[in-house]
PDB file of C-alpha atoms in Angstrom:
ATOM      1  CA  MET A   1     135.889  23.856  85.350  1.00  0.00           C
ATOM      2  CA  ASP A   2     136.118  25.880  88.296  1.00  0.00           C
ATOM      3  CA  ALA A   3     133.911  29.237  87.941  1.00  0.00           C
ATOM      4  CA  ASN A   4     135.771  31.097  90.742  1.00  0.00           C
ATOM      5  CA  LYS A   5     139.080  31.058  88.186  1.00  0.00           C
ATOM      6  CA  ILE A   6     137.079  33.502  85.444  1.00  0.00           C
ATOM      7  CA  VAL A   7     138.352  36.518  86.007  1.00  0.00           C
ATOM      8  CA  VAL A   8     135.556  39.537  85.272  1.00  0.00           C
ATOM      9  CA  ASP A   9     136.953  42.872  84.870  1.00  0.00           C
ATOM     10  CA  PHE A  10     136.579  46.403  83.044  1.00  0.00           C
ATOM     11  CA  ALA A  11     138.125  45.962  79.377  1.00  0.00           C
ATOM     12  CA  ARG A  12     141.669  47.475  78.823  1.00  0.00           C
ATOM     13  CA  LYS A  13     143.121  48.242  75.105  1.00  0.00           C
ATOM     14  CA  GLU A  14     145.518  45.479  75.071  1.00  0.00           C
ATOM     15  CA  HIS A  15     142.090  42.972  75.096  1.00  0.00           C
ATOM     16  CA  SER A  16     140.761  45.029  71.504  1.00  0.00           C
ATOM     17  CA  VAL A  17     142.966  41.735  70.198  1.00  0.00           C
ATOM     18  CA  HIS A  18     139.736  39.474  70.916  1.00  0.00           C
ATOM     19  CA  ALA A  19     137.279  41.818  68.772  1.00  0.00           C
ATOM     20  CA  PRO A  20     137.252  38.800  66.162  1.00  0.00           C
ATOM     21  CA  ARG A  21     136.237  36.034  68.694  1.00  0.00           C
ATOM     22  CA  ILE A  22     133.650  38.226  70.428  1.00  0.00           C
ATOM     23  CA  CYS A  23     131.922  38.990  67.542  1.00  0.00           C
ATOM     24  CA  ASP A  24     131.749  35.497  66.429  1.00  0.00           C
ATOM     25  CA  LEU A  25     130.146  34.668  69.834  1.00  0.00           C
ATOM     26  CA  ILE A  26     127.841  37.949  69.700  1.00  0.00           C
ATOM     27  CA  TYR A  27     126.480  36.196  65.796  1.00  0.00           C
ATOM     28  CA  GLU A  28     126.167  32.757  67.246  1.00  0.00           C
ATOM     29  CA  SER A  29     124.159  33.529  70.005  1.00  0.00           C
ATOM     30  CA  ALA A  30     122.154  35.849  68.222  1.00  0.00           C
ATOM     31  CA  LEU A  31     121.398  32.800  65.768  1.00  0.00           C
ATOM     32  CA  GLN A  32     120.623  30.626  68.565  1.00  0.00           C
ATOM     33  CA  ARG A  33     118.298  32.762  70.034  1.00  0.00           C
ATOM     34  CA  GLY A  34     116.596  33.836  66.734  1.00  0.00           C
ATOM     35  CA  THR A  35     116.255  37.434  67.429  1.00  0.00           C
ATOM     36  CA  GLY A  36     118.643  40.010  68.393  1.00  0.00           C
ATOM     37  CA  ILE A  37     121.508  41.991  66.212  1.00  0.00           C
ATOM     38  CA  ALA A  38     122.836  40.106  63.782  1.00  0.00           C
ATOM     39  CA  ARG A  39     126.388  40.929  63.658  1.00  0.00           C
ATOM     40  CA  ARG A  40     128.942  43.715  64.989  1.00  0.00           C
ATOM     41  CA  SER A  41     132.132  44.694  63.237  1.00  0.00           C
ATOM     42  CA  ASN A  42     135.559  44.147  64.557  1.00  0.00           C
ATOM     43  CA  GLU A  43     136.071  47.965  64.638  1.00  0.00           C
ATOM     44  CA  TYR A  44     132.850  48.194  66.894  1.00  0.00           C
ATOM     45  CA  ILE A  45     134.030  46.352  69.249  1.00  0.00           C
ATOM     46  CA  SER A  46     137.683  47.002  69.237  1.00  0.00           C
ATOM     47  CA  GLY A  47     136.213  50.736  69.361  1.00  0.00           C
ATOM     48  CA  LYS A  48     134.275  49.780  73.050  1.00  0.00           C
ATOM     49  CA  ILE A  49     137.186  48.307  74.667  1.00  0.00           C
ATOM     50  CA  GLU A  50     139.496  50.979  73.608  1.00  0.00           C
ATOM     51  CA  SER A  51     137.339  53.700  74.968  1.00  0.00           C
ATOM     52  CA  GLY A  52     136.763  51.929  78.167  1.00  0.00           C
ATOM     53  CA  LYS A  53     133.112  51.042  77.585  1.00  0.00           C
ATOM     54  CA  ALA A  54     133.515  47.278  77.801  1.00  0.00           C
ATOM     55  CA  VAL A  55     133.492  44.268  80.751  1.00  0.00           C
ATOM     56  CA  VAL A  56     135.524  41.109  79.836  1.00  0.00           C
ATOM     57  CA  ALA A  57     135.406  37.481  81.666  1.00  0.00           C
ATOM     58  CA  PHE A  58     138.289  35.544  81.128  1.00  0.00           C
ATOM     59  CA  ASP A  59     139.466  31.856  82.272  1.00  0.00           C
ATOM     60  CA  GLY A  60     142.936  32.097  81.579  1.00  0.00           C
ATOM     61  CA  ASP A  61     144.112  33.580  78.699  1.00  0.00           C
ATOM     62  CA  ARG A  62     140.976  32.428  77.073  1.00  0.00           C
ATOM     63  CA  LEU A  63     137.667  34.980  76.483  1.00  0.00           C
ATOM     64  CA  VAL A  64     134.773  33.521  77.871  1.00  0.00           C
ATOM     65  CA  GLY A  65     132.553  36.526  77.872  1.00  0.00           C
ATOM     66  CA  PHE A  66     131.790  40.019  76.746  1.00  0.00           C
ATOM     67  CA  SER A  67     129.209  43.143  77.341  1.00  0.00           C
ATOM     68  CA  TYR A  68     129.714  46.850  76.688  1.00  0.00           C
ATOM     69  CA  ILE A  69     127.803  49.785  77.145  1.00  0.00           C
ATOM     70  CA  GLU A  70     126.753  52.915  74.780  1.00  0.00           C
ATOM     71  CA  CYS A  71     126.114  56.477  75.629  1.00  0.00           C
ATOM     72  CA  TRP A  72     122.855  57.998  73.717  1.00  0.00           C
ATOM     73  CA  GLY A  73     120.886  61.141  73.831  1.00  0.00           C
ATOM     74  CA  HIS A  74     123.818  63.496  74.597  1.00  0.00           C
ATOM     75  CA  GLY A  75     124.653  61.387  77.696  1.00  0.00           C
ATOM     76  CA  ASP A  76     121.147  61.008  79.597  1.00  0.00           C
ATOM     77  CA  TYR A  77     120.764  57.711  78.231  1.00  0.00           C
ATOM     78  CA  VAL A  78     123.130  54.560  78.448  1.00  0.00           C
ATOM     79  CA  ALA A  79     122.486  51.092  77.234  1.00  0.00           C
ATOM     80  CA  THR A  80     123.801  47.903  78.237  1.00  0.00           C
ATOM     81  CA  SER A  81     124.450  45.617  75.444  1.00  0.00           C
ATOM     82  CA  GLY A  82     126.458  42.716  73.706  1.00  0.00           C
ATOM     83  CA  LEU A  83     126.289  40.069  76.764  1.00  0.00           C
ATOM     84  CA  ILE A  84     127.497  37.050  75.773  1.00  0.00           C
ATOM     85  CA  VAL A  85     128.730  34.038  77.385  1.00  0.00           C
ATOM     86  CA  ASP A  86     130.985  31.259  75.722  1.00  0.00           C
ATOM     87  CA  PRO A  87     128.390  28.456  75.222  1.00  0.00           C
ATOM     88  CA  ALA A  88     131.023  26.103  76.916  1.00  0.00           C
ATOM     89  CA  TYR A  89     130.599  28.327  80.055  1.00  0.00           C
ATOM     90  CA  ARG A  90     127.281  29.113  80.634  1.00  0.00           C
ATOM     91  CA  HIS A  91     124.944  27.695  83.601  1.00  0.00           C
ATOM     92  CA  LEU A  92     128.120  28.981  85.828  1.00  0.00           C
ATOM     93  CA  GLY A  93     126.613  32.307  87.001  1.00  0.00           C
ATOM     94  CA  LEU A  94     128.934  34.279  84.807  1.00  0.00           C
ATOM     95  CA  ALA A  95     126.340  36.346  83.025  1.00  0.00           C
ATOM     96  CA  ALA A  96     125.055  37.505  85.969  1.00  0.00           C
ATOM     97  CA  ARG A  97     128.513  38.464  87.005  1.00  0.00           C
ATOM     98  CA  ILE A  98     129.167  40.652  83.631  1.00  0.00           C
ATOM     99  CA  LYS A  99     125.707  41.944  83.963  1.00  0.00           C
ATOM    100  CA  GLU A 100     126.204  43.740  87.029  1.00  0.00           C
ATOM    101  CA  LYS A 101     129.706  44.510  86.063  1.00  0.00           C
ATOM    102  CA  THR A 102     128.791  46.209  82.866  1.00  0.00           C
ATOM    103  CA  PHE A 103     125.786  48.217  85.234  1.00  0.00           C
ATOM    104  CA  VAL A 104     128.655  49.307  87.520  1.00  0.00           C
ATOM    105  CA  LEU A 105     130.663  50.488  84.561  1.00  0.00           C
ATOM    106  CA  ALA A 106     127.887  52.324  83.538  1.00  0.00           C
ATOM    107  CA  ARG A 107     127.019  53.993  86.694  1.00  0.00           C
ATOM    108  CA  MET A 108     130.686  55.114  86.901  1.00  0.00           C
ATOM    109  CA  ARG A 109     130.944  56.461  83.656  1.00  0.00           C
ATOM    110  CA  PHE A 110     127.640  58.316  83.473  1.00  0.00           C
ATOM    111  CA  PRO A 111     126.377  58.310  87.104  1.00  0.00           C
ATOM    112  CA  TYR A 112     123.176  60.485  86.449  1.00  0.00           C
ATOM    113  CA  ALA A 113     122.255  58.821  83.277  1.00  0.00           C
ATOM    114  CA  LYS A 114     119.322  56.719  82.792  1.00  0.00           C
ATOM    115  CA  ILE A 115     120.292  53.122  81.754  1.00  0.00           C
ATOM    116  CA  PHE A 116     118.171  50.942  79.732  1.00  0.00           C
ATOM    117  CA  SER A 117     118.194  47.475  77.777  1.00  0.00           C
ATOM    118  CA  ILE A 118     116.045  45.646  75.535  1.00  0.00           C
ATOM    119  CA  THR A 119     115.781  42.382  75.641  1.00  0.00           C
ATOM    120  CA  THR A 120     113.279  39.105  74.787  1.00  0.00           C
ATOM    121  CA  SER A 121     115.800  36.706  77.186  1.00  0.00           C
ATOM    122  CA  LEU A 122     113.881  36.066  80.528  1.00  0.00           C
ATOM    123  CA  PRO A 123     117.327  35.760  82.437  1.00  0.00           C
ATOM    124  CA  VAL A 124     118.231  39.238  81.259  1.00  0.00           C
ATOM    125  CA  MET A 125     114.920  40.198  82.544  1.00  0.00           C
ATOM    126  CA  LYS A 126     115.535  38.649  86.291  1.00  0.00           C
ATOM    127  CA  LEU A 127     119.149  40.169  86.258  1.00  0.00           C
ATOM    128  CA  ASN A 128     117.637  43.993  85.202  1.00  0.00           C
ATOM    129  CA  SER A 129     114.966  43.347  87.442  1.00  0.00           C
ATOM    130  CA  ARG A 130     117.183  43.046  90.720  1.00  0.00           C
ATOM    131  CA  MET A 131     119.477  45.457  89.822  1.00  0.00           C
ATOM    132  CA  GLY A 132     116.450  47.926  89.746  1.00  0.00           C
ATOM    133  CA  TYR A 133     115.528  48.091  86.488  1.00  0.00           C
ATOM    134  CA  LYS A 134     111.667  48.460  85.284  1.00  0.00           C
ATOM    135  CA  PRO A 135     109.679  47.474  82.601  1.00  0.00           C
ATOM    136  CA  VAL A 136     109.155  50.654  80.221  1.00  0.00           C
ATOM    137  CA  THR A 137     107.188  51.336  76.856  1.00  0.00           C
ATOM    138  CA  PHE A 138     109.882  52.320  74.343  1.00  0.00           C
ATOM    139  CA  SER A 139     108.354  55.647  73.901  1.00  0.00           C
ATOM    140  CA  GLU A 140     110.251  55.938  77.701  1.00  0.00           C
ATOM    141  CA  LEU A 141     113.616  55.090  76.351  1.00  0.00           C
ATOM    142  CA  THR A 142     116.024  57.434  74.268  1.00  0.00           C
ATOM    143  CA  ASP A 143     114.818  59.028  70.930  1.00  0.00           C
ATOM    144  CA  ASP A 144     118.128  58.944  69.649  1.00  0.00           C
ATOM    145  CA  GLU A 145     117.782  57.882  65.769  1.00  0.00           C
ATOM    146  CA  GLU A 146     121.424  56.230  65.799  1.00  0.00           C
ATOM    147  CA  PHE A 147     120.349  53.696  68.495  1.00  0.00           C
ATOM    148  CA  TRP A 148     117.244  52.541  66.406  1.00  0.00           C
ATOM    149  CA  GLN A 149     119.249  52.339  63.413  1.00  0.00           C
ATOM    150  CA  GLY A 150     121.167  49.883  65.306  1.00  0.00           C
ATOM    151  CA  CYS A 151     118.235  47.829  65.241  1.00  0.00           C
ATOM    152  CA  GLN A 152     118.476  46.938  61.615  1.00  0.00           C
ATOM    153  CA  GLY A 153     120.490  44.294  61.559  1.00  0.00           C
ATOM    154  CA  CYS A 154     117.543  42.391  64.011  1.00  0.00           C
ATOM    155  CA  VAL A 155     115.170  39.602  62.445  1.00  0.00           C
ATOM    156  CA  ASN A 156     112.386  41.615  63.932  1.00  0.00           C
ATOM    157  CA  PHE A 157     113.183  44.805  62.937  1.00  0.00           C
ATOM    158  CA  ASP A 158     110.380  44.746  60.147  1.00  0.00           C
ATOM    159  CA  ILE A 159     108.003  44.804  63.367  1.00  0.00           C
ATOM    160  CA  LEU A 160     109.781  47.628  65.050  1.00  0.00           C
ATOM    161  CA  GLN A 161     109.057  49.591  61.981  1.00  0.00           C
ATOM    162  CA  ARG A 162     105.409  48.597  61.209  1.00  0.00           C
ATOM    163  CA  ASN A 163     104.416  49.957  64.885  1.00  0.00           C
ATOM    164  CA  ASN A 164     106.294  52.912  64.596  1.00  0.00           C
ATOM    165  CA  ARG A 165     108.751  51.957  66.816  1.00  0.00           C
ATOM    166  CA  ARG A 166     106.229  51.875  69.800  1.00  0.00           C
ATOM    167  CA  MET A 167     106.954  48.078  70.261  1.00  0.00           C
ATOM    168  CA  CYS A 168     108.432  44.883  69.220  1.00  0.00           C
ATOM    169  CA  LEU A 169     109.432  41.414  70.558  1.00  0.00           C
ATOM    170  CA  CYS A 170     111.635  42.767  73.018  1.00  0.00           C
ATOM    171  CA  THR A 171     110.887  44.394  76.477  1.00  0.00           C
ATOM    172  CA  GLY A 172     111.778  47.817  77.259  1.00  0.00           C
ATOM    173  CA  MET A 173     113.633  48.285  80.932  1.00  0.00           C
ATOM    174  CA  LEU A 174     114.889  51.452  82.501  1.00  0.00           C
ATOM    175  CA  PHE A 175     117.114  52.283  85.556  1.00  0.00           C
ATOM    176  CA  ASP A 176     116.602  55.649  86.473  1.00  0.00           C
ATOM    177  CA  PRO A 177     118.937  56.976  89.555  1.00  0.00           C
ATOM    178  CA  ALA A 178     116.276  59.231  90.813  1.00  0.00           C
ATOM    179  CA  GLN A 179     113.515  56.708  90.935  1.00  0.00           C
ATOM    180  CA  PRO A 180     114.358  53.251  92.204  1.00  0.00           C
ATOM    181  CA  ALA A 181     112.065  50.698  90.632  1.00  0.00           C
ATOM    182  CA  GLU A 182     110.242  48.142  93.358  1.00  0.00           C
ATOM    183  CA  ASN A 183     110.215  45.018  91.497  1.00  0.00           C
ATOM    184  CA  THR A 184     108.764  41.889  92.465  1.00  0.00           C
ATOM    185  CA  VAL A 185     109.890  38.134  91.804  1.00  0.00           C
ATOM    186  CA  ALA A 186     106.985  38.014  89.456  1.00  0.00           C
ATOM    187  CA  THR A 187     108.344  41.276  87.238  1.00  0.00           C
ATOM    188  CA  PRO A 188     110.391  39.168  84.652  1.00  0.00           C
ATOM    189  CA  TYR A 189     107.935  36.416  84.224  1.00  0.00           C
ATOM    190  CA  ILE A 190     105.289  39.023  83.376  1.00  0.00           C
ATOM    191  CA  MET A 191     107.479  40.420  81.069  1.00  0.00           C
ATOM    192  CA  ALA A 192     108.394  37.090  79.775  1.00  0.00           C
ATOM    193  CA  ILE A 193     104.578  36.117  79.027  1.00  0.00           C
ATOM    194  CA  GLY A 194     104.055  39.892  77.312  1.00  0.00           C
ATOM    195  CA  ASN A 195     107.292  39.022  74.857  1.00  0.00           C
ATOM    196  CA  LYS A 196     105.135  35.709  74.047  1.00  0.00           C
ATOM    197  CA  LEU A 197     101.717  37.126  73.698  1.00  0.00           C
ATOM    198  CA  LYS A 198     103.528  39.993  70.989  1.00  0.00           C
ATOM    199  CA  LYS A 199     105.073  36.972  69.238  1.00  0.00           C
ATOM    200  CA  LEU A 200     101.787  35.367  68.803  1.00  0.00           C
ATOM    201  CA  PHE A 201     100.378  38.504  67.803  1.00  0.00           C
ATOM    202  CA  ARG A 202     103.170  38.923  65.392  1.00  0.00           C
ATOM    203  CA  ILE A 203     102.339  35.652  63.632  1.00  0.00           C
ATOM    204  CA  LYS A 204      98.551  36.475  63.212  1.00  0.00           C
ATOM    205  CA  ARG A 205      99.329  39.141  61.216  1.00  0.00           C
TER     206      ARG A 205
END
């Protein structure tokens, strides 16, 4: 398998035919992690692709990776989400390439928006830190009700509700174009430890 032959690009309308496979990959990834959004519909993913808000990765004709962006709070915030890589193509640096391309897409489409991500994944935290995201409390993210309703598909939604949306097992990260972050190599590891502590706290409750 040659990683250099994998093409990562902005999605085009004709790529919407791959929506069912993307949905399956997202669902399978969520099951493996035990957290995250349980499922997205074909229509939802197709909509992201057809509106130019997605990134795809192909090895020849085979779709092997995907991510998308979503605008919230009347364009003040943009979330990058749904980052998945075909299990057979992991450990090739593909997730980083997709994440970086999705970040470029968000900056192109919404240059003045704050870009945020919520995740429990250490690799994603590392990528985010490298691109200038900083860890923040949930109160610094969008207050758009529709975004938070999207968390209902997550197995940890009860934790979010119980804490009045102040915290969950995910870590919030934010890129503010007006205030670049000054992260260190230790930043994502500190966040990962925080996630583990939150998980222990949940078990004790």
